[in-house]
Short mmCIF file of C-alpha atoms in Angstrom, two decimals:
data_model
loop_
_atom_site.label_atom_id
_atom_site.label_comp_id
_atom_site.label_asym_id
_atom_site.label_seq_id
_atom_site.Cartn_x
_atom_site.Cartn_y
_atom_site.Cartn_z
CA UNK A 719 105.93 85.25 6.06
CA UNK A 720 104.87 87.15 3.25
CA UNK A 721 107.99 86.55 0.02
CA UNK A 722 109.37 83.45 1.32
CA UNK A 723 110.43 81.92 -2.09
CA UNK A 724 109.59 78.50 -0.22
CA UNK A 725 109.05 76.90 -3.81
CA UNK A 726 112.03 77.26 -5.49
CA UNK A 727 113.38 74.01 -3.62
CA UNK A 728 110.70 72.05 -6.02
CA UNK A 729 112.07 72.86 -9.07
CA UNK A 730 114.89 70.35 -9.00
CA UNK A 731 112.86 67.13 -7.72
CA UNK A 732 110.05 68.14 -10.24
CA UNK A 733 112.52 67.99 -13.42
CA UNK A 734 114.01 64.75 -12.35
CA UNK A 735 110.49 63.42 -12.06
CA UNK A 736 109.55 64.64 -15.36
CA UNK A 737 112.82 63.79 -17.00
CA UNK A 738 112.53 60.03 -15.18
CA UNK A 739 108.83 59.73 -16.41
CA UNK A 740 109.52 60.66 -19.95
CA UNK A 741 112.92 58.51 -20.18
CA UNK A 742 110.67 55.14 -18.53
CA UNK A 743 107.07 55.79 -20.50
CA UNK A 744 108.45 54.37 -23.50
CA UNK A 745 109.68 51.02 -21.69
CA UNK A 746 106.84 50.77 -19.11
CA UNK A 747 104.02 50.93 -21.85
CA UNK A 748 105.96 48.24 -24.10
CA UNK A 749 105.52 46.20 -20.83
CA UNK A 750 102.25 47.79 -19.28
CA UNK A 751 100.74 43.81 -18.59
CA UNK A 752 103.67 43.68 -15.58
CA UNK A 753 102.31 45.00 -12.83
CA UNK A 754 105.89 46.01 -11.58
CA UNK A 755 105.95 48.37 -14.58
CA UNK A 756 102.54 49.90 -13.80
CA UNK A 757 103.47 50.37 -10.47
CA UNK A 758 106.33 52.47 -11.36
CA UNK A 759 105.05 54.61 -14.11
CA UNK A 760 102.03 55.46 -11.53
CA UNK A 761 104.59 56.14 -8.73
CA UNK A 762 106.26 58.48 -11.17
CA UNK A 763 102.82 59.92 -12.60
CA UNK A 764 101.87 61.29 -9.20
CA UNK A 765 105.09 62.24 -7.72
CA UNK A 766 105.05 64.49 -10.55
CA UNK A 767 102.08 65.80 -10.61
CA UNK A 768 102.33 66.50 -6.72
CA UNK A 769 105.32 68.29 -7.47
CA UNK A 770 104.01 70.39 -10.34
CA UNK A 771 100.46 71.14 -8.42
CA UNK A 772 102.07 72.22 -5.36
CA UNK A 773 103.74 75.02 -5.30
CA UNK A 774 102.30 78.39 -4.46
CA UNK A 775 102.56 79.79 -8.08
CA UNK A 776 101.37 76.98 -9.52
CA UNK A 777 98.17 76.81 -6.26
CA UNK A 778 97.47 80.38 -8.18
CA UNK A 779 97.55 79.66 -10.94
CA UNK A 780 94.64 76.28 -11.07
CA UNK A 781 92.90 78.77 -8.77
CA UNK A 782 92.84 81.60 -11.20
CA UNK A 783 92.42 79.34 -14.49
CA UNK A 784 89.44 77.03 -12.80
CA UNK A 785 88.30 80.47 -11.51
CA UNK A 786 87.08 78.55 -7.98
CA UNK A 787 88.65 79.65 -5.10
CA UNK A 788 90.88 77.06 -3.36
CA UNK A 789 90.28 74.08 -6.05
CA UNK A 790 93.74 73.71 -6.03
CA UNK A 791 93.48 71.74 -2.09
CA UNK A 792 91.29 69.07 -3.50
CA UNK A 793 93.53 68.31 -6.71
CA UNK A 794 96.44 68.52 -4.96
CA UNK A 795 95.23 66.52 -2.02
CA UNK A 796 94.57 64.11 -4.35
CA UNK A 797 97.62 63.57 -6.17
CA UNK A 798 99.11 63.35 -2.84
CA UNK A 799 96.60 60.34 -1.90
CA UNK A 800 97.05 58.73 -4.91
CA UNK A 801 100.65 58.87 -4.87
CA UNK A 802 100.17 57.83 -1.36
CA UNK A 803 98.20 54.48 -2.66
CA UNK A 804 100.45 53.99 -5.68
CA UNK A 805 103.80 53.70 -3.18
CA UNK A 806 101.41 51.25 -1.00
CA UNK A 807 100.80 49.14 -4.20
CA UNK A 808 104.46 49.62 -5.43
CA UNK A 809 105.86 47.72 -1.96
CA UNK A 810 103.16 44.90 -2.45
CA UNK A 811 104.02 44.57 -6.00
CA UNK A 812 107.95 44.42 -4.65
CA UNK A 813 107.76 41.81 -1.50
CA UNK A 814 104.93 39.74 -2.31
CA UNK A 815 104.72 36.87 -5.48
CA UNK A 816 102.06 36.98 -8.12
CA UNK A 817 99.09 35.46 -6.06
CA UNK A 818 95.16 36.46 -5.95
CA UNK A 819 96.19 37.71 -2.02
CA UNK A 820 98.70 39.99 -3.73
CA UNK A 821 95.81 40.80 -6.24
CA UNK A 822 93.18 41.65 -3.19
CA UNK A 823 95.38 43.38 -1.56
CA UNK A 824 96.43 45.92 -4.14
CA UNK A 825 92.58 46.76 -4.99
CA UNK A 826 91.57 47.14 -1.66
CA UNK A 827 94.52 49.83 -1.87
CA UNK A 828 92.97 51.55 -4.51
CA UNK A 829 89.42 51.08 -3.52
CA UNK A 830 90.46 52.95 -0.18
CA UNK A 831 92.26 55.82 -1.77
CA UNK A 832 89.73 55.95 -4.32
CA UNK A 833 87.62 56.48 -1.26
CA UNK A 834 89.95 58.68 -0.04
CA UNK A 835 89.96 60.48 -3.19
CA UNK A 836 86.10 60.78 -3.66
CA UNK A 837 85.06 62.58 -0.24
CA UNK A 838 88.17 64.78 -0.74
CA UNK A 839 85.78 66.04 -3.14
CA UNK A 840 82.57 66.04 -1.25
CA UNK A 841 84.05 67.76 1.82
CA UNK A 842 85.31 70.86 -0.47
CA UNK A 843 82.26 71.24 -2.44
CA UNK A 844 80.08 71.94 1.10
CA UNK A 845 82.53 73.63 2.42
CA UNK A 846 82.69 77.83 2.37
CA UNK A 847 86.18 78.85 1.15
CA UNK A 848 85.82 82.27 -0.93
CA UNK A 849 89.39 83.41 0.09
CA UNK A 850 92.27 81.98 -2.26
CA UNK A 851 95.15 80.77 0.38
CA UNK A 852 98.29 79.78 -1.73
CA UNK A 853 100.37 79.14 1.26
CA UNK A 854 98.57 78.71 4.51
CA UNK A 855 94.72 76.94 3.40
CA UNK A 856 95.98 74.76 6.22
CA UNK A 857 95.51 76.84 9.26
CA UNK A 858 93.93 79.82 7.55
CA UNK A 859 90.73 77.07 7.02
CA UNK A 860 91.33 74.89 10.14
CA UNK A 861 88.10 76.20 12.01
CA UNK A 862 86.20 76.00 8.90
CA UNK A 863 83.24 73.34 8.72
CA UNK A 864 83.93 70.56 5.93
CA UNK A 865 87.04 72.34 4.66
CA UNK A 866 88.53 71.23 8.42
CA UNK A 867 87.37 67.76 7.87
CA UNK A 868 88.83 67.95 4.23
CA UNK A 869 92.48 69.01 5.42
CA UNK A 870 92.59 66.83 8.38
CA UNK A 871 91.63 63.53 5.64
CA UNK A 872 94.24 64.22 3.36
CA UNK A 873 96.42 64.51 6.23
CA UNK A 874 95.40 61.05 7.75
CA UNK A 875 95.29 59.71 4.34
CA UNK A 876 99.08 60.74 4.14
CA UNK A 877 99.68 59.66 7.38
CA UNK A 878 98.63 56.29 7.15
CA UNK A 879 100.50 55.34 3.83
CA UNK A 880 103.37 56.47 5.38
CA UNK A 881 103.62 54.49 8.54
CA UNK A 882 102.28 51.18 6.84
CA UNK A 883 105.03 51.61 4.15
CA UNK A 884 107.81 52.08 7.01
CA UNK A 885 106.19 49.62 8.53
CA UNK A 886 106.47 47.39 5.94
CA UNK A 887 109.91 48.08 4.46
CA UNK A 888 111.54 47.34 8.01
CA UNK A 889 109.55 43.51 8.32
CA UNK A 890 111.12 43.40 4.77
CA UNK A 891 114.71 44.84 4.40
CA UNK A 892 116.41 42.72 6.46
CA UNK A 893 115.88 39.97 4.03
CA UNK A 894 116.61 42.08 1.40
CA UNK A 895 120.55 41.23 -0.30
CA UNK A 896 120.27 43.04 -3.82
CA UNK A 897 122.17 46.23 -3.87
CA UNK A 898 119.38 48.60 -5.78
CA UNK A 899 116.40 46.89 -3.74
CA UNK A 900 118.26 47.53 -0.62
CA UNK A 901 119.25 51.51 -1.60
CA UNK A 902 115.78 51.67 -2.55
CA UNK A 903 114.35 50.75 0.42
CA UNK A 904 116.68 53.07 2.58
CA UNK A 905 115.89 55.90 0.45
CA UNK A 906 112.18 55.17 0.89
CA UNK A 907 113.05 54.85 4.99
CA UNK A 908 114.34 58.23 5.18
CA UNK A 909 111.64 59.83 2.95
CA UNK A 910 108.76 58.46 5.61
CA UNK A 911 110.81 59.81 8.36
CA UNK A 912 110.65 62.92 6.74
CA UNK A 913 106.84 62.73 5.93
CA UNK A 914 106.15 61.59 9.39
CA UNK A 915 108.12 64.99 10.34
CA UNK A 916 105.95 66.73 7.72
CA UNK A 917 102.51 65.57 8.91
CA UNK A 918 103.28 66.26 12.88
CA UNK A 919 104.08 69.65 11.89
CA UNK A 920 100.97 70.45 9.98
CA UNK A 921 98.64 68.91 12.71
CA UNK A 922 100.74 70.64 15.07
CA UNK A 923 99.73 73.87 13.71
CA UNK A 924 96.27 72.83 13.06
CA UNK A 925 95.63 71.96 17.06
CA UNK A 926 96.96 75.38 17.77
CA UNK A 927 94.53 77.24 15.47
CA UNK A 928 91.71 74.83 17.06
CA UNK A 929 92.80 75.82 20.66
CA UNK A 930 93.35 79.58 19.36
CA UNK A 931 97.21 79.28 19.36
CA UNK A 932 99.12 80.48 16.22
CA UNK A 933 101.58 78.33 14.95
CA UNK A 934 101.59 78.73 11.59
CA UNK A 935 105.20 79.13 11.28
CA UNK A 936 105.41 75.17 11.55
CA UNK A 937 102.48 75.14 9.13
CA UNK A 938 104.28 77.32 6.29
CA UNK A 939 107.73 77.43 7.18
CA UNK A 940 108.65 74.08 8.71
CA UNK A 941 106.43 71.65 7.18
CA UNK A 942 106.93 72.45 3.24
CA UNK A 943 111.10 71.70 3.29
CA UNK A 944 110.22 67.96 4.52
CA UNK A 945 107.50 67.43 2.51
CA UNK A 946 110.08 68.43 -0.65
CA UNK A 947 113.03 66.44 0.83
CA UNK A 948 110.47 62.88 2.23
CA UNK A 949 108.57 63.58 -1.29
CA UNK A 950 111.83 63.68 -3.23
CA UNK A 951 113.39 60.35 -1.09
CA UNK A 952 110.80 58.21 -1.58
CA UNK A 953 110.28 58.83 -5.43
CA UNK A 954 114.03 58.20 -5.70
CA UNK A 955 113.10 55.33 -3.45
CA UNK A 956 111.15 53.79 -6.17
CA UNK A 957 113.29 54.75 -8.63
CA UNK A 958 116.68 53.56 -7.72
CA UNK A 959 115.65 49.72 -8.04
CA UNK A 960 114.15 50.14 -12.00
CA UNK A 961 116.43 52.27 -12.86
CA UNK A 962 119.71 51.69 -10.77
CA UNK A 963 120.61 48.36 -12.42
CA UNK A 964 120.13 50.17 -16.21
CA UNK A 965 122.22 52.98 -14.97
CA UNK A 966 125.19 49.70 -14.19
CA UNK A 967 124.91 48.18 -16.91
CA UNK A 968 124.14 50.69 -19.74
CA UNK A 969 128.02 52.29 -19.27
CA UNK A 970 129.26 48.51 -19.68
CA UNK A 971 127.65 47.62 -22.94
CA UNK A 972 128.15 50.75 -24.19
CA UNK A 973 132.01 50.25 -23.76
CA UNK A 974 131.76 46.76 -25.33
CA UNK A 975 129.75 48.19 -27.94
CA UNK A 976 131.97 50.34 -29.13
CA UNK A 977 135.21 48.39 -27.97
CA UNK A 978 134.06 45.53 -30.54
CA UNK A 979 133.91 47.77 -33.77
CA UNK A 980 137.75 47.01 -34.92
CA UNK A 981 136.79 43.23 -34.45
CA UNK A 982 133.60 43.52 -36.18
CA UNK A 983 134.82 45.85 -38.75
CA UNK A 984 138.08 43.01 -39.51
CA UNK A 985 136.28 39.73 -39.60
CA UNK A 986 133.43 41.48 -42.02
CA UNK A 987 136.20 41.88 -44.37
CA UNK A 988 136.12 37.81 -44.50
CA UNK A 989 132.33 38.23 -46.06
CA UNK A 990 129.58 39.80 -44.56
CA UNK A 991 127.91 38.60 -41.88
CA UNK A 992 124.35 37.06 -42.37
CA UNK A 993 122.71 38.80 -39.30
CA UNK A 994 121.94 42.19 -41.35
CA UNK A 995 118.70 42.89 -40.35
CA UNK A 996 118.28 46.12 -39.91
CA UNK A 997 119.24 47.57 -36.78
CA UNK A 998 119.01 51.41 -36.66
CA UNK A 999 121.47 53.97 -34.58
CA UNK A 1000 119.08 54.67 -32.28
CA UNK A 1001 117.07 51.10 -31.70
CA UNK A 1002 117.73 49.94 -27.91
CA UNK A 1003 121.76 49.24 -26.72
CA UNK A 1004 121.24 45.99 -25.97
CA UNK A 1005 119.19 45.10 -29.08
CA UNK A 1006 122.51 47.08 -31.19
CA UNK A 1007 125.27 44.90 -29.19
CA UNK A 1008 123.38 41.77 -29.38
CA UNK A 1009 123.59 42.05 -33.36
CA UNK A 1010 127.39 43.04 -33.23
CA UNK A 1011 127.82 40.06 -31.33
CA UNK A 1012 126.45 38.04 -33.50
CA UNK A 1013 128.21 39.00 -36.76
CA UNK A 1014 131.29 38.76 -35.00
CA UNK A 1015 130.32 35.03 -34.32
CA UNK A 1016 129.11 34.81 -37.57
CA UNK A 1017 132.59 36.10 -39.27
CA UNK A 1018 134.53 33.52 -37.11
CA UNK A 1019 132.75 30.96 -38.37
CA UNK A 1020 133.89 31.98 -41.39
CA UNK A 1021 137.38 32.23 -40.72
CA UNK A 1022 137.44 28.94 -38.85
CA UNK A 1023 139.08 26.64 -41.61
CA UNK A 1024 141.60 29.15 -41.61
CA UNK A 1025 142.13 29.10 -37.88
CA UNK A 1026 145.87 28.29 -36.63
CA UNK A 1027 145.47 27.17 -33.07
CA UNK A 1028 149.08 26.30 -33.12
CA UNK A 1029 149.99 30.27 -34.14
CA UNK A 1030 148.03 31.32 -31.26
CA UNK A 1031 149.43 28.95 -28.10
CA UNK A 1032 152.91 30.49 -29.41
CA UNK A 1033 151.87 33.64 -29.21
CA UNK A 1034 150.03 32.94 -26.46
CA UNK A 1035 152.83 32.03 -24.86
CA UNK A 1036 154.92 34.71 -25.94
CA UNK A 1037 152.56 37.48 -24.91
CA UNK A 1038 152.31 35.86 -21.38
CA UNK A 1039 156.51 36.15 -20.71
CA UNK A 1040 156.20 40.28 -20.81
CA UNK A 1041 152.56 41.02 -20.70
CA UNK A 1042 149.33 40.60 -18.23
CA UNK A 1043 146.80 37.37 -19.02
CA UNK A 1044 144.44 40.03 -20.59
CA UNK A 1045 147.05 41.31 -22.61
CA UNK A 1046 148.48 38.64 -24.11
CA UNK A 1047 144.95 37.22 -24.77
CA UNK A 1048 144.24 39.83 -26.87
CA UNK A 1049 147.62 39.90 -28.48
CA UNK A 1050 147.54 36.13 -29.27
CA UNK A 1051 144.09 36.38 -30.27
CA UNK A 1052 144.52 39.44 -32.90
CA UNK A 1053 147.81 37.72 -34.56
CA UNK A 1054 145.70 34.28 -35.37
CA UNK A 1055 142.45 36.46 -36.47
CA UNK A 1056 144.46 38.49 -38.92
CA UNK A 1057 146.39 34.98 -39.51
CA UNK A 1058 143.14 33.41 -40.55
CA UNK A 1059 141.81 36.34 -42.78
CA UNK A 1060 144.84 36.45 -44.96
CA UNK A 1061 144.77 32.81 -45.09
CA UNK A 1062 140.93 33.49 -46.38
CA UNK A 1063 141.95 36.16 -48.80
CA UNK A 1064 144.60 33.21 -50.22
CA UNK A 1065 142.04 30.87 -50.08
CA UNK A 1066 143.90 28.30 -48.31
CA UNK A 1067 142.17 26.32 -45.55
CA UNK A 1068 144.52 24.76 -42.51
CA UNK A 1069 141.57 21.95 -41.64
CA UNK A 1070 137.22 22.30 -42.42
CA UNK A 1071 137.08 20.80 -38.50
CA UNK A 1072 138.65 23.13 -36.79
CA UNK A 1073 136.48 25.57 -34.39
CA UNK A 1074 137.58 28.50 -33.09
CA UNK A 1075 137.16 28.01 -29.47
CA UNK A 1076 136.42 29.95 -26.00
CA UNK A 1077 140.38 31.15 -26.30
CA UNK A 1078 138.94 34.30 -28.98
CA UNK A 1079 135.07 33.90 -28.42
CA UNK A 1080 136.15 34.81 -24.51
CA UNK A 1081 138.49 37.64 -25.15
CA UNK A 1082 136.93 39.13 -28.05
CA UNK A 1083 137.24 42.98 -26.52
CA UNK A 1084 140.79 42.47 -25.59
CA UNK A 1085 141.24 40.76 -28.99
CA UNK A 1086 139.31 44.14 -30.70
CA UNK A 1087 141.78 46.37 -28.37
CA UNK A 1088 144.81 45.06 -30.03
CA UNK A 1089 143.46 45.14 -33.55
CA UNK A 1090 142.62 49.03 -32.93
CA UNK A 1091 146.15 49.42 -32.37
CA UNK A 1092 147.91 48.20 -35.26
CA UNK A 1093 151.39 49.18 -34.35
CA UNK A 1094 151.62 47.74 -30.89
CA UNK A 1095 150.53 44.45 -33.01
CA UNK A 1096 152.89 45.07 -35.63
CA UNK A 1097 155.57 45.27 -33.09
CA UNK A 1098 154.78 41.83 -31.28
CA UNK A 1099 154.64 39.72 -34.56
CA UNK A 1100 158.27 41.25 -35.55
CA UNK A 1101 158.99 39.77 -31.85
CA UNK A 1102 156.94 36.92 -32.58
CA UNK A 1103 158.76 35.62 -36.08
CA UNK A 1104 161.53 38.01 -36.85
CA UNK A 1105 161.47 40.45 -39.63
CA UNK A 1106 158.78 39.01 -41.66
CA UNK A 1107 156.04 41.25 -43.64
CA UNK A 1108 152.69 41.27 -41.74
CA UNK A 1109 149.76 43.20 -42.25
CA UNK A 1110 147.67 43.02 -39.12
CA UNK A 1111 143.52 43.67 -39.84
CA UNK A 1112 142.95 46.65 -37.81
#
């Protein structure tokens, strides 16, 4: 057993953790009141630092810094626990309203892994464990008063927050219809499978060393690749529902984004828009679109007196006989925007009561498409009214 790189298979999960934790901090302390987002940031907290304690280099390597002997079973025990109560709270948090049950509830959680937690603790302080076990503290300490007790709590503790979290994810999912929720909740499914797998094979092993049987293959070997894959599962569990819907909708707004600088950039040739505040590169996506919106908005209020509804039903129209409805949209829309700015520049005004309506306000990307492609739009005006000079606002 002795060279079995068993922890390589932890470096990927770990990263991902770390990586997810770092990304969410900033958000989750902006919001730290919700208790959703407290949930998740602990769920993430401990599934890291499970995954950073745990493997056998690491085991060394609190062993050797702490210079005690084996104090790397109590902390990692511990994160595992507290993981174990921060999933539990995570699932109330998730099916149940704001109430004081949900409140009770979720500190009697705590108090018990707390508890959990604390005689962790006791149990390895009476216990007598001079030999450093990296691998196999498990079954090398089965027989061993206190430290036996110690290993077979953690285990229990494990146990338990697995079976009432499956237990409560399949009273739950069935009612479940949102598409993150629901992938969260199957990931978290399969991950207590696997920890259920995980925690038979270490008491498994632990009986046989108590009846004088070696198993420890199921103990070393067996048990550590489902505690990486049911560990891995159920943070990604947790994960999928936060961060699932940003990872939809992120890619969207960052196309609009960037598909509404040609409009932006054409209507604040008109004057520039009121809604400068400042806005920096690297302030949130939603924050940046919501501002490009609005002096968009802001610019076609502008250009409304100059609007020529009239000019854009015909080309409306005429878009519609060779093109697609999203096409010609964007066509029609680009020839009365550039319409209305050189009717600005001129300083005429077609009527003060005019308002440009939900035909540009709707189509404003498909609109921006066309303007960043000034010869397709020079093309359809000389279709539109002959051989006249245009200059479409790209």
């Amino acid at each position: 057993m002795n060279g079995v790189p068993i922890y390589h298979p932890y470096i990927l999960p770990t990263v991902l953790l770390i990586a997810g934790l770092s990304l969410k901090s900033p958000t989750i302390i902006r919001s730290w009141k919700d208790p959703n987002s407290r949930a998740t940031w602990l769920v993430l907290l401990f599934a890291s630092a499970v995954f950073v304690s745990v493997t056998p280099p690491n085991i060394q390597n609190i062993n050797a810094f702490t210079g005690v002997p084996n104090i790397a079973a109590p902390w990692t025990y511990s994160m595992i626990n507290a993981f174990c109560g921060a999933c539990l709270t995570m699932l109330i948090t998730w099916r149940e309203e704001p109430s004081k049950r949900r409140d009770t509830r979720i500190r009697q959680v705590w108090i018990t892994y707390g508890g959990i937690v604390a005689t962790l603790w006791a149990t390895f302080l009476m216990a007598d464990v001079p030999q450093s076990r990296a691998r196999d503290l498990d079954t090398f300490y089965a027989n061993t008063p206190w430290m036996r007790e110690h290993i077979v709590l953690y285990l229990l503790g494990y146990l338990i927050s697995t079976v009432v979290s499956a237990w409560m994810i399949w009273t739950w999912i069935s009612k479940v219809r949102e598409g993150w929720l629901r992938a969260g909740l199957v990931s978290l499914q399969l991950g207590h499978a696997c920890g259920i797998v995980f925690v038979t094979a270490k008491f498994l092993a632990i009986g046989a060393r108590w009846t004088g049987t070696d198993w420890d293959d199921l103990n070393v070997l067996i048990a550590p690749p489902f505690a990486i894959l049911g560990g891995t599962l159920v943070a990604l569990g947790f994960i999928l529902p936060v961060v699932g819907p940003f990872l939809q909708q992120w890619p969207r707004d960052q196309l609009t984004y960037w598909t509404l600088k040609p409009l932006v950039r054409a209507v604040q040739r008109v004057t520039p828009s009121p809604a400068t505040a400042p806005v920096g590169r690297f302030a949130p996506l939603d924050l940046r679109l919501l501002q490009r919106q609005t002096q968009i908005l802001d610019g076609l209020l502008q250009l409304a007196p100059h609007y020529d509804r009239s000019l854009y039903q015909r080309a409306y129209e005429t878009a519609l006989a060779q093109e697609e409805e999203r096409t010609a949209r964007g066509l029609a829309g680009a020839v009365a925007i550039s319409s209305a700015i050189e009717s600005h520049g001129g300083q005429g005004e077609n009527d003060h009561s005019i308002e440009i309506g939900s035909e540009i306000i709707d189509h404003m990307e498909s609109i921006s498409r066309m303007l960043n492609n000034p010869q397709r739009l020079k093309e359809f005006h000389e279709s539109l009214f002959g051989s006249e000079k245009t200059t479409p606002h790209a």
